[in-house]
């Protein structure tokens, strides 16, 4: 009996302790509640108000960059990173092990970054650790589109849809996306985080130059207490960035990049740049900067050399001659200028010409690219005041910033020289392209003005802003709007036409029977370690076409060719000629793209193949279309129209146009369907329509 009483006493004692503990805890809660709600109420209310007053930035959606036809060249897209939680509440390890072989096989099929064995090892690696040390957010793969994410959810093991069992989660992030890949990549530019705010801003190209427009205006959000949670609520909504409509024509951009790449590859050059511009408006229709890939074969989009300063070489003689004609320095084009083997002006190192002659007509200086002739003309006016030549160039507006929207743009450097002997020597070099630094885009602007009857239109890469208020940007002009009179422009066009079509022109290689080209060659030795390296040249050609009624102007620079071709006409000039031929073949010069309709003989001008021919054979000698007519392809003759489904738009167009077909396409990405169907027998000039999909 005593034992039972002792047990009962022990139990009651324990209950008493528990009750006492509960009462004590309750008392503490009541005291703390009283302190919180009564004694320190003001303090806690202030903290709550402070938390609710806290604001945060709302990052605005970045604007898109569009081509001239509205095609998207840069936009924002949501991407996803797939992760696995190996410590999920009901993680089904046995099911993963049972289905791993099929899962790895399917992953290798749809996400070939790894083969099946690689995916198997990757997915099972965390299981080697103790369950408590396994990762909660193991990265499987990044860069998934929404469609990729949905596809992954249908694969073995993942298809159950219960994230507590599979551990599969997706982390969303936004990334700037270029649908056309590297096309005009340097001009479009890129984005990245700034070190100051960790916000995404432009770091190069248009993305940087127009960042204030593309970025938009951030909004402000504050905390709002709802029934179940505190969330952000906008106080000031974010204003999305403007969409920027560029002047880039996607088809022309593809042509320019392809032809520049082909010639650079043929001659083994270090780098090259090409710009195509509309004569009337100054719209930059295409721009490409390529250089040797330091990490692999081929060429890649590189530094924006189109707006960087270089000694231009003889292409600047056109500017000097234009001033000479406009100002009456040259009035008699039959005047003979003595040249000889050299001319030591002002006691300096003798100026020489590549082709020795005793004298040259003033009207032939541009055609034959005479350094001595050009120096004699300019120094005849500016001998006593060399600095006045700089002032004359400046008066044109040639030294003004262009503000094209291309990041890294610099104005030309043409020094105002003193009137002493050194200044006169510098003047004699400046007038034919040395002792100056001129970006290719500025050189092109002068040639474009000559093609445009002297109207000095400003090159531009942006033509429209689309946002809360749309704004169409009209063409603007350099200086007072004129580089020269229409009369001078006409004379200069004749001189530049003679460079290609004259008996002694330095650009005779560029003659053809389809597109008449006018322009000027230029060669300049490169400076290394403070001295000219005569073994390395920078070759230029700047001109316009068709010569009789210019539609487009174009400048091309080729740096240090190492094989096959070493002249300005056969390298840079060749790029321009190929571009002109391609534009003609697609009906982009105001012509019909039907070959037969433009041919009096009925044979039809030959489409100039750029891929399938041997590159050395293709470039050998001046192009004479009758000599290379009726290019035949076994594929075209025996098999009809080739199957280009699955190829990129660039590969498909090159394949078909090489065989002489007239190609059009809709959409972007890769060829999905083609009409007529593969194998259809069709003659040269037949139309082929491609439908593209990503």
XYZ file of C-alpha atoms in Angstrom:
694
model
C 0.000 0.000 0.000
C 2.824 2.328 0.829
C 4.413 1.603 -2.547
C 1.238 2.657 -4.365
C 1.069 5.885 -2.391
C 4.723 6.620 -3.190
C 4.092 6.121 -6.927
C 1.028 8.307 -6.793
C 2.996 11.008 -5.001
C 5.785 10.832 -7.605
C 3.294 11.137 -10.450
C 1.536 14.094 -8.829
C 4.883 15.727 -8.155
C 5.860 15.386 -11.812
C 2.541 16.773 -12.966
C 3.015 19.651 -10.588
C 6.411 20.416 -12.070
C 4.965 20.286 -15.596
C 2.038 22.507 -14.637
C 4.379 24.891 -12.898
C 6.566 25.020 -16.011
C 3.558 25.689 -18.212
C 2.323 28.413 -15.859
C 5.791 29.962 -15.739
C 6.097 29.895 -19.539
C 2.617 31.327 -19.880
C 3.476 34.085 -17.445
C 6.618 34.889 -19.420
C 4.599 34.995 -22.630
C 2.067 37.320 -21.025
C 4.842 39.545 -19.702
C 6.590 39.612 -23.092
C 3.295 40.257 -24.835
C 2.604 43.110 -22.456
C 6.053 44.550 -23.057
C 5.637 44.258 -26.817
C 2.106 45.582 -27.061
C 2.091 48.102 -24.199
C 5.459 48.987 -22.709
C 7.541 48.964 -25.924
C 4.651 49.358 -28.370
C 6.034 52.580 -29.882
C 9.412 50.999 -30.509
C 7.980 47.940 -32.316
C 5.510 50.053 -34.267
C 8.414 52.190 -35.467
C 10.299 49.064 -36.598
C 7.234 47.799 -38.449
C 6.703 51.181 -40.094
C 10.386 51.298 -41.012
C 10.176 47.884 -42.680
C 7.055 48.877 -44.566
C 8.653 52.155 -45.645
C 11.621 50.335 -47.144
C 11.695 50.695 -50.928
C 13.399 48.781 -53.693
C 14.095 49.431 -57.363
C 11.949 47.856 -60.048
C 14.259 47.060 -62.953
C 12.546 48.033 -66.225
C 12.388 45.652 -69.205
C 15.256 46.492 -71.559
C 14.265 47.637 -75.032
C 14.841 45.529 -78.136
C 17.246 46.299 -80.976
C 15.574 45.779 -84.326
C 16.731 45.564 -87.932
C 15.322 48.000 -90.481
C 12.472 45.590 -91.333
C 11.567 45.044 -87.684
C 13.434 41.743 -87.281
C 14.678 41.355 -83.708
C 18.473 41.522 -83.403
C 18.690 41.744 -79.600
C 15.961 41.055 -77.050
C 15.315 39.759 -73.523
C 14.370 36.120 -73.062
C 13.715 34.013 -69.997
C 16.038 31.053 -69.561
C 16.144 28.378 -66.898
C 18.676 26.416 -64.879
C 17.586 22.895 -63.910
C 18.617 21.760 -60.413
C 18.096 18.630 -58.283
C 17.410 18.596 -54.541
C 18.892 15.312 -53.319
C 17.540 16.009 -49.833
C 13.958 16.601 -50.875
C 11.391 15.413 -48.322
C 10.415 12.236 -50.220
C 13.349 11.945 -52.614
C 12.886 8.629 -54.450
C 16.419 7.310 -54.793
C 15.344 3.791 -55.754
C 13.276 5.085 -58.664
C 16.167 7.241 -59.868
C 18.495 4.231 -59.855
C 15.892 2.126 -61.673
C 15.378 4.679 -64.469
C 18.828 6.247 -64.687
C 19.875 4.424 -67.874
C 16.864 5.588 -69.885
C 17.023 9.049 -68.340
C 20.720 9.418 -69.259
C 20.015 8.217 -72.808
C 17.189 10.727 -73.262
C 19.253 13.532 -71.760
C 22.044 12.773 -74.233
C 19.517 12.848 -77.093
C 17.900 16.165 -76.219
C 20.780 17.859 -74.402
C 23.954 16.590 -76.120
C 26.348 18.590 -73.949
C 27.203 15.171 -72.489
C 26.868 11.647 -73.801
C 24.713 9.050 -72.011
C 27.567 7.869 -69.794
C 28.444 11.452 -68.950
C 24.888 12.239 -67.898
C 24.714 9.021 -65.863
C 27.849 9.925 -63.920
C 26.687 13.510 -63.476
C 23.255 12.579 -62.097
C 24.503 9.846 -59.757
C 27.579 11.655 -58.408
C 25.803 13.230 -55.369
C 24.584 9.784 -54.228
C 28.154 8.925 -53.249
C 27.841 11.321 -50.297
C 26.094 10.775 -46.997
C 22.363 11.642 -47.279
C 22.783 14.557 -44.898
C 25.589 16.033 -47.018
C 23.967 15.749 -50.429
C 23.322 19.031 -52.303
C 19.969 20.803 -52.102
C 20.374 22.610 -55.454
C 22.618 20.439 -57.641
C 23.040 22.065 -61.070
C 22.046 19.857 -63.981
C 22.095 22.237 -66.950
C 21.737 25.966 -67.691
C 20.477 27.964 -70.661
C 17.205 26.095 -71.068
C 14.399 27.713 -73.023
C 10.813 27.361 -71.840
C 10.309 24.576 -74.383
C 13.457 22.812 -73.110
C 12.155 23.043 -69.555
C 8.804 21.528 -70.487
C 10.584 18.776 -72.420
C 12.769 17.891 -69.451
C 9.670 17.464 -67.295
C 8.514 14.632 -69.616
C 11.695 12.538 -69.318
C 11.861 9.323 -67.244
C 11.994 9.861 -63.475
C 11.182 13.586 -63.894
C 7.754 12.986 -65.422
C 6.010 12.266 -62.114
C 5.754 16.001 -61.522
C 6.118 15.719 -57.743
C 9.147 17.829 -56.885
C 9.286 16.361 -53.378
C 9.966 12.966 -54.955
C 12.132 13.946 -57.931
C 13.849 16.970 -56.395
C 13.658 18.716 -59.807
C 13.418 22.510 -59.678
C 13.962 25.264 -62.251
C 15.611 28.600 -61.572
C 14.492 31.375 -63.942
C 16.737 34.191 -65.127
C 16.660 36.718 -67.958
C 19.345 36.929 -70.604
C 20.006 39.186 -73.584
C 19.548 37.100 -76.707
C 20.692 37.687 -80.287
C 18.456 35.646 -82.639
C 20.890 36.100 -85.545
C 23.926 34.990 -83.563
C 27.111 36.898 -84.398
C 25.577 38.898 -87.234
C 26.714 42.543 -86.765
C 27.514 41.528 -83.184
C 30.116 44.233 -82.567
C 27.816 46.973 -83.820
C 24.863 45.687 -81.806
C 27.091 45.209 -78.760
C 26.539 43.382 -75.498
C 25.334 43.911 -71.938
C 26.640 43.058 -68.500
C 26.564 44.002 -64.827
C 28.080 47.305 -63.764
C 30.518 47.252 -60.864
C 28.672 50.112 -59.169
C 25.096 48.819 -58.977
C 25.121 45.251 -60.302
C 22.451 46.361 -62.774
C 22.520 45.191 -66.399
C 23.709 47.929 -68.759
C 25.291 48.083 -72.207
C 29.030 47.458 -72.294
C 29.714 47.739 -76.046
C 28.204 48.732 -79.392
C 24.703 50.153 -79.646
C 23.847 48.523 -76.339
C 26.345 50.879 -74.691
C 25.954 53.987 -76.845
C 22.147 54.000 -76.481
C 21.979 52.465 -73.020
C 19.988 55.346 -71.519
C 17.231 54.745 -74.080
C 17.323 50.947 -74.009
C 17.479 50.706 -70.219
C 14.318 52.701 -69.563
C 13.499 54.267 -66.194
C 13.528 52.203 -62.984
C 10.434 52.132 -60.806
C 10.103 52.144 -57.019
C 8.349 49.474 -54.920
C 7.538 49.439 -51.179
C 6.536 46.693 -48.763
C 2.823 46.175 -48.203
C 1.400 43.985 -45.391
C -1.317 41.650 -46.610
C -3.242 39.106 -44.538
C -0.732 36.296 -44.966
C 2.496 37.966 -46.096
C 4.376 41.165 -46.835
C 5.004 41.770 -50.529
C 6.388 44.489 -52.807
C 3.845 46.871 -54.283
C 4.809 49.420 -56.977
C 4.772 53.060 -55.898
C 6.245 54.374 -59.149
C 5.960 51.922 -62.055
C 9.034 51.197 -64.156
C 9.102 52.642 -67.672
C 10.281 50.034 -70.219
C 13.235 50.911 -72.430
C 12.702 52.074 -75.986
C 12.965 49.701 -78.896
C 15.744 50.892 -81.211
C 15.149 50.405 -84.943
C 18.512 50.264 -86.713
C 19.286 50.795 -90.367
C 20.733 47.268 -90.704
C 19.284 45.155 -93.509
C 19.509 41.496 -92.480
C 19.968 40.219 -96.046
C 22.667 42.760 -96.843
C 24.388 42.110 -93.533
C 24.540 38.427 -94.384
C 26.050 39.210 -97.796
C 28.677 41.607 -96.428
C 29.784 39.255 -93.645
C 29.954 36.288 -95.988
C 31.960 38.051 -98.714
C 34.360 39.673 -96.254
C 34.935 36.315 -94.554
C 35.527 34.539 -97.893
C 38.193 36.963 -99.092
C 39.927 37.194 -95.712
C 40.119 33.414 -95.646
C 41.412 33.307 -99.222
C 44.243 35.761 -98.624
C 44.972 34.799 -94.998
C 44.543 38.333 -93.643
C 44.749 39.235 -89.957
C 41.494 41.194 -89.927
C 39.086 43.076 -92.127
C 36.222 45.537 -91.953
C 33.449 46.325 -94.439
C 30.666 48.930 -94.329
C 27.785 49.236 -96.802
C 25.812 52.495 -96.828
C 22.772 53.905 -98.627
C 23.946 56.850 -100.723
C 20.867 59.048 -100.269
C 20.108 58.590 -96.569
C 23.442 57.612 -95.025
C 21.800 54.487 -93.589
C 24.426 51.894 -92.683
C 22.856 48.807 -94.233
C 25.581 46.408 -93.140
C 28.763 46.533 -91.077
C 31.179 43.713 -90.345
C 34.398 43.538 -88.329
C 36.205 40.208 -88.579
C 39.552 39.019 -87.286
C 41.325 35.701 -86.929
C 39.913 33.623 -84.118
C 42.696 33.400 -81.499
C 41.161 30.255 -80.033
C 40.379 28.272 -83.148
C 40.017 28.281 -86.924
C 38.238 30.927 -88.997
C 37.227 34.497 -88.300
C 35.064 36.013 -85.591
C 33.373 39.373 -84.991
C 35.965 41.496 -83.266
C 36.881 45.089 -82.423
C 34.749 47.759 -84.066
C 37.488 48.936 -86.407
C 34.941 50.730 -88.590
C 35.131 53.706 -86.205
C 38.813 53.445 -85.210
C 41.470 55.675 -86.746
C 44.039 54.319 -89.216
C 46.377 55.852 -91.754
C 44.123 55.593 -94.795
C 46.683 55.463 -97.600
C 45.733 56.509 -101.110
C 41.964 56.443 -100.558
C 42.394 59.907 -98.981
C 43.657 61.289 -102.302
C 40.019 61.542 -103.324
C 39.413 64.051 -100.503
C 42.490 66.059 -101.534
C 41.533 66.067 -105.206
C 37.931 67.048 -104.388
C 39.217 70.125 -102.538
C 41.610 70.899 -105.391
C 38.831 70.776 -107.993
C 36.301 72.616 -105.822
C 38.743 75.433 -104.972
C 40.118 75.834 -108.484
C 43.588 74.519 -107.685
C 43.148 72.194 -110.648
C 41.371 73.706 -113.637
C 43.280 72.214 -116.548
C 43.074 68.446 -116.278
C 45.455 68.062 -119.238
C 48.239 69.875 -117.400
C 51.314 67.655 -117.148
C 52.822 67.299 -113.687
C 56.482 66.199 -113.578
C 57.070 63.049 -111.552
C 60.299 61.313 -112.540
C 61.765 58.778 -110.152
C 60.964 60.914 -107.107
C 60.358 64.401 -105.762
C 62.188 65.701 -102.686
C 59.766 68.426 -101.622
C 61.051 70.885 -99.010
C 64.266 68.880 -98.728
C 62.486 65.898 -97.228
C 62.770 62.249 -98.158
C 61.801 61.917 -101.847
C 58.152 61.123 -102.571
C 57.862 58.226 -105.011
C 55.200 56.505 -107.085
C 54.641 52.784 -107.479
C 54.701 53.176 -111.270
C 57.564 55.310 -112.548
C 56.869 57.828 -115.326
C 58.350 61.156 -116.329
C 55.077 63.081 -116.014
C 51.359 62.568 -115.396
C 48.177 64.386 -116.415
C 46.477 66.182 -113.542
C 43.274 64.377 -114.543
C 45.000 60.984 -114.214
C 46.386 61.414 -110.685
C 43.471 59.542 -109.093
C 43.301 56.864 -111.793
C 46.993 56.020 -111.468
C 47.190 56.852 -107.735
C 50.187 59.171 -108.059
C 51.657 60.328 -104.750
C 53.884 62.865 -106.479
C 51.045 64.253 -108.583
C 48.791 64.681 -105.564
C 51.537 66.293 -103.485
C 52.408 68.740 -106.295
C 48.754 69.799 -106.629
C 48.144 70.422 -102.922
C 51.490 72.059 -102.141
C 51.027 74.442 -105.058
C 48.259 76.124 -103.043
C 49.291 75.503 -99.432
C 53.094 75.760 -99.606
C 53.194 79.085 -97.757
C 50.508 78.154 -95.206
C 50.373 74.366 -94.702
C 47.970 74.729 -91.773
C 45.312 76.128 -94.112
C 44.855 72.645 -95.598
C 43.725 71.410 -92.193
C 41.360 74.378 -91.897
C 39.897 73.614 -95.319
C 39.210 69.993 -94.371
C 37.685 71.129 -91.073
C 35.382 73.563 -92.896
C 33.771 70.614 -94.662
C 32.573 69.206 -91.343
C 34.850 66.210 -91.905
C 36.293 66.389 -88.375
C 32.927 66.533 -86.595
C 31.750 63.647 -84.395
C 29.304 61.528 -86.361
C 27.355 60.257 -83.345
C 26.274 57.191 -85.273
C 25.493 55.261 -82.119
C 28.510 52.969 -82.555
C 30.463 52.779 -79.296
C 34.152 53.656 -79.556
C 33.733 56.126 -82.403
C 36.605 58.601 -82.752
C 36.927 61.588 -85.135
C 39.746 61.791 -87.687
C 43.161 63.026 -86.636
C 44.566 65.419 -89.205
C 47.078 67.733 -87.575
C 47.242 71.439 -88.253
C 50.917 71.751 -89.186
C 53.199 74.813 -88.787
C 54.509 76.852 -91.720
C 58.116 75.733 -91.348
C 59.914 73.104 -93.399
C 58.624 70.286 -91.186
C 55.046 71.496 -91.647
C 55.417 71.572 -95.425
C 56.834 68.037 -95.420
C 53.913 66.860 -93.240
C 51.447 68.548 -95.629
C 52.928 66.707 -98.600
C 52.365 63.377 -96.796
C 48.921 64.147 -95.427
C 47.455 64.838 -98.849
C 48.071 61.275 -100.043
C 47.198 59.407 -96.864
C 50.109 59.347 -94.446
C 50.615 61.257 -91.154
C 46.847 61.091 -90.500
C 44.410 58.751 -88.793
C 40.961 58.458 -90.352
C 38.296 55.892 -89.383
C 36.969 53.916 -92.374
C 33.466 55.297 -91.753
C 34.702 58.872 -92.312
C 36.442 57.872 -95.531
C 33.202 56.281 -96.684
C 31.243 59.449 -95.850
C 33.331 61.515 -98.308
C 32.947 58.976 -101.118
C 29.250 58.789 -100.336
C 29.002 62.596 -100.673
C 30.648 62.409 -104.097
C 28.184 59.707 -105.133
C 25.356 61.891 -103.740
C 26.085 64.971 -105.895
C 28.113 66.549 -103.105
C 25.462 66.239 -100.370
C 27.392 65.358 -97.206
C 24.901 63.114 -95.417
C 25.832 61.851 -91.947
C 26.200 58.052 -91.649
C 23.738 56.627 -89.152
C 22.901 53.300 -87.553
C 19.643 54.312 -85.844
C 16.555 55.506 -87.674
C 13.668 55.141 -85.232
C 12.865 54.965 -81.527
C 9.784 53.073 -80.379
C 8.553 53.597 -76.856
C 5.994 55.660 -74.992
C 6.354 58.171 -77.837
C 7.608 56.927 -81.208
C 10.252 59.058 -82.880
C 11.425 58.754 -86.478
C 14.902 60.195 -86.947
C 15.407 62.052 -90.199
C 18.754 61.967 -92.030
C 21.191 64.658 -90.877
C 24.231 66.239 -92.498
C 27.890 66.937 -91.827
C 29.091 70.553 -91.814
C 26.839 72.785 -93.853
C 25.414 69.787 -95.658
C 27.714 69.906 -98.686
C 31.161 68.482 -99.264
C 31.351 69.949 -102.753
C 29.278 71.287 -105.617
C 27.369 68.950 -107.962
C 29.866 69.891 -110.718
C 32.853 68.815 -108.599
C 31.040 65.642 -107.551
C 30.443 64.761 -111.217
C 34.122 65.283 -112.061
C 35.190 63.170 -109.091
C 32.793 60.356 -110.049
C 34.389 60.275 -113.506
C 37.870 60.095 -111.979
C 36.843 57.294 -109.619
C 35.169 55.407 -112.452
C 38.447 55.607 -114.396
C 40.232 53.873 -111.492
C 38.360 50.717 -112.514
C 37.626 51.359 -116.180
C 40.572 53.518 -117.293
C 43.449 52.060 -119.273
C 45.885 52.569 -116.392
C 43.508 52.363 -113.443
C 44.711 50.630 -110.281
C 41.330 48.902 -109.897
C 41.021 47.282 -113.340
C 40.668 43.902 -111.628
C 37.151 44.899 -110.573
C 35.676 45.273 -114.056
C 32.584 43.204 -114.774
C 29.628 43.233 -117.156
C 26.904 43.378 -114.513
C 27.572 46.122 -111.940
C 29.722 49.083 -112.904
C 31.937 49.983 -109.946
C 33.724 53.247 -109.185
C 36.181 53.746 -106.367
C 39.752 54.107 -105.213
C 42.420 51.702 -104.036
C 44.621 52.475 -101.061
C 47.760 50.895 -99.628
C 49.477 51.844 -96.392
C 52.384 50.290 -94.548
C 51.665 49.433 -90.932
C 53.491 51.099 -88.049
C 55.183 48.781 -85.571
C 57.515 49.922 -82.778
C 57.401 53.501 -84.065
C 58.476 52.683 -87.626
C 56.837 51.531 -90.839
C 57.007 47.783 -91.435
C 57.214 47.475 -95.217
C 56.392 43.770 -94.933
C 52.902 44.423 -93.573
C 50.268 46.381 -95.427
C 46.770 47.602 -94.758
C 44.804 47.562 -98.002
C 41.676 49.596 -98.676
C 39.082 50.086 -101.350
C 36.341 52.681 -101.099
C 33.741 53.331 -103.755
C 30.142 53.149 -104.876
C 27.913 51.336 -107.333
C 26.394 51.362 -109.874
C 28.857 54.039 -111.000
C 26.417 55.841 -113.311
C 23.590 56.034 -110.755
C 25.020 55.247 -107.308
C 22.749 53.414 -104.891
C 25.228 52.142 -102.303
C 28.675 53.196 -101.159
C 31.094 50.798 -99.517
C 34.485 50.774 -97.833
C 36.613 47.706 -97.104
C 39.912 47.369 -95.220
C 42.055 44.237 -95.272
C 44.989 43.941 -92.899
C 48.181 42.060 -93.788
C 47.232 39.389 -96.353
C 49.686 36.496 -96.242
C 48.851 34.366 -99.286
C 47.412 34.361 -102.812
C 46.572 38.073 -103.141
C 48.376 41.148 -101.893
C 46.844 44.112 -103.735
C 44.125 46.517 -102.655
C 41.909 45.647 -105.628
C 42.284 41.874 -105.303
C 41.547 41.900 -101.570
C 39.407 44.795 -100.358
C 38.193 45.651 -103.842
C 37.234 42.035 -104.389
C 35.001 42.141 -101.312
C 33.204 45.217 -102.649
C 32.757 43.665 -106.095
C 31.361 40.437 -104.649
C 28.933 42.430 -102.508
C 27.750 44.385 -105.548
C 27.307 41.187 -107.564
C 25.330 39.533 -104.778
C 23.053 42.557 -104.392
C 22.430 42.486 -108.128
C 21.690 38.764 -108.089
C 18.994 39.314 -105.462
C 17.429 42.263 -107.244
C 18.561 44.780 -104.609
C 19.955 47.372 -107.032
C 16.616 48.295 -108.532
C 17.044 45.523 -111.082
C 15.013 42.407 -111.714
C 16.403 39.293 -110.084
C 15.406 37.315 -113.170
C 18.656 36.757 -115.015
C 17.193 36.458 -118.486
C 15.290 39.739 -118.293
C 18.481 41.785 -118.007
C 20.400 40.163 -120.839
C 20.302 41.343 -124.450
C 22.169 38.235 -125.615
C 19.777 35.871 -123.893
C 22.627 33.998 -122.202
C 22.085 35.747 -118.900
C 24.795 37.212 -116.708
C 26.553 34.594 -114.661
C 25.903 34.454 -110.971
C 29.288 34.847 -109.314
C 29.844 31.804 -107.110
C 31.529 32.534 -103.796
C 31.795 29.187 -101.980
C 31.898 26.246 -104.337
C 34.659 27.488 -106.619
C 38.295 27.200 -105.707
C 39.013 30.604 -104.074
C 42.314 31.150 -105.863
C 40.828 30.285 -109.253
C 37.830 32.474 -108.491
C 39.929 35.588 -107.850
C 42.509 35.142 -110.633
C 42.464 38.006 -113.105
C 39.769 40.603 -113.865
C 36.291 39.137 -113.800
C 34.930 38.757 -117.302
C 31.432 37.402 -117.139
C 31.335 35.947 -120.639
C 34.404 33.914 -119.729
C 32.697 32.334 -116.732
C 29.145 32.015 -117.987
C 27.052 28.932 -117.622
C 28.680 27.646 -114.470
C 27.414 24.098 -114.164
C 26.990 22.059 -111.046
C 26.518 18.274 -111.182
C 24.062 18.634 -108.325
C 22.018 21.171 -110.259
C 22.040 19.211 -113.498
C 21.467 15.665 -112.261
C 19.626 16.110 -109.004
C 17.588 19.280 -109.388
C 17.207 21.715 -106.503
C 19.316 20.491 -103.557
C 17.834 19.692 -100.161
C 18.796 22.502 -97.761
C 16.362 21.636 -94.984
C 18.023 21.812 -91.585
C 20.737 24.226 -92.760
C 21.100 27.737 -91.340
C 19.761 30.550 -93.486
C 23.300 31.596 -94.426
C 24.344 28.077 -95.482
C 21.130 27.508 -97.406
C 21.349 30.780 -99.338
C 25.005 30.242 -100.223
C 24.296 26.702 -101.430
C 21.357 27.710 -103.605
C 22.745 30.978 -104.944
C 26.008 29.293 -105.883
C 23.904 27.138 -108.196
C 22.188 30.210 -109.633
C 18.799 30.070 -107.902
C 16.917 33.202 -106.808
C 16.335 32.738 -103.069
C 13.813 34.355 -100.742
C 12.963 33.382 -97.182
C 10.708 34.135 -94.252
C 11.314 33.641 -90.539
C 14.677 33.163 -88.856
C 16.924 30.313 -87.788
C 17.084 27.079 -89.800
C 15.317 25.919 -92.943
C 12.143 24.027 -92.124
C 10.542 23.733 -95.568
C 11.481 24.738 -99.100
C 9.497 25.280 -102.273
C 9.905 23.839 -104.879
C 10.686 20.630 -103.063
C 14.186 19.082 -103.173
C 15.003 17.326 -106.430
C 12.720 19.506 -108.562
C 14.382 20.172 -111.911
C 14.705 23.924 -112.395
C 16.942 26.130 -114.488
C 19.270 28.872 -113.346
C 17.344 31.863 -112.021
C 14.424 29.795 -110.719
C 12.865 31.113 -107.523
C 13.253 29.074 -104.346
C 11.312 30.025 -101.208
C 12.514 28.949 -97.776
C 10.551 28.877 -94.534
C 12.698 29.152 -91.431
C 12.130 28.215 -87.835
C 14.172 28.253 -84.658
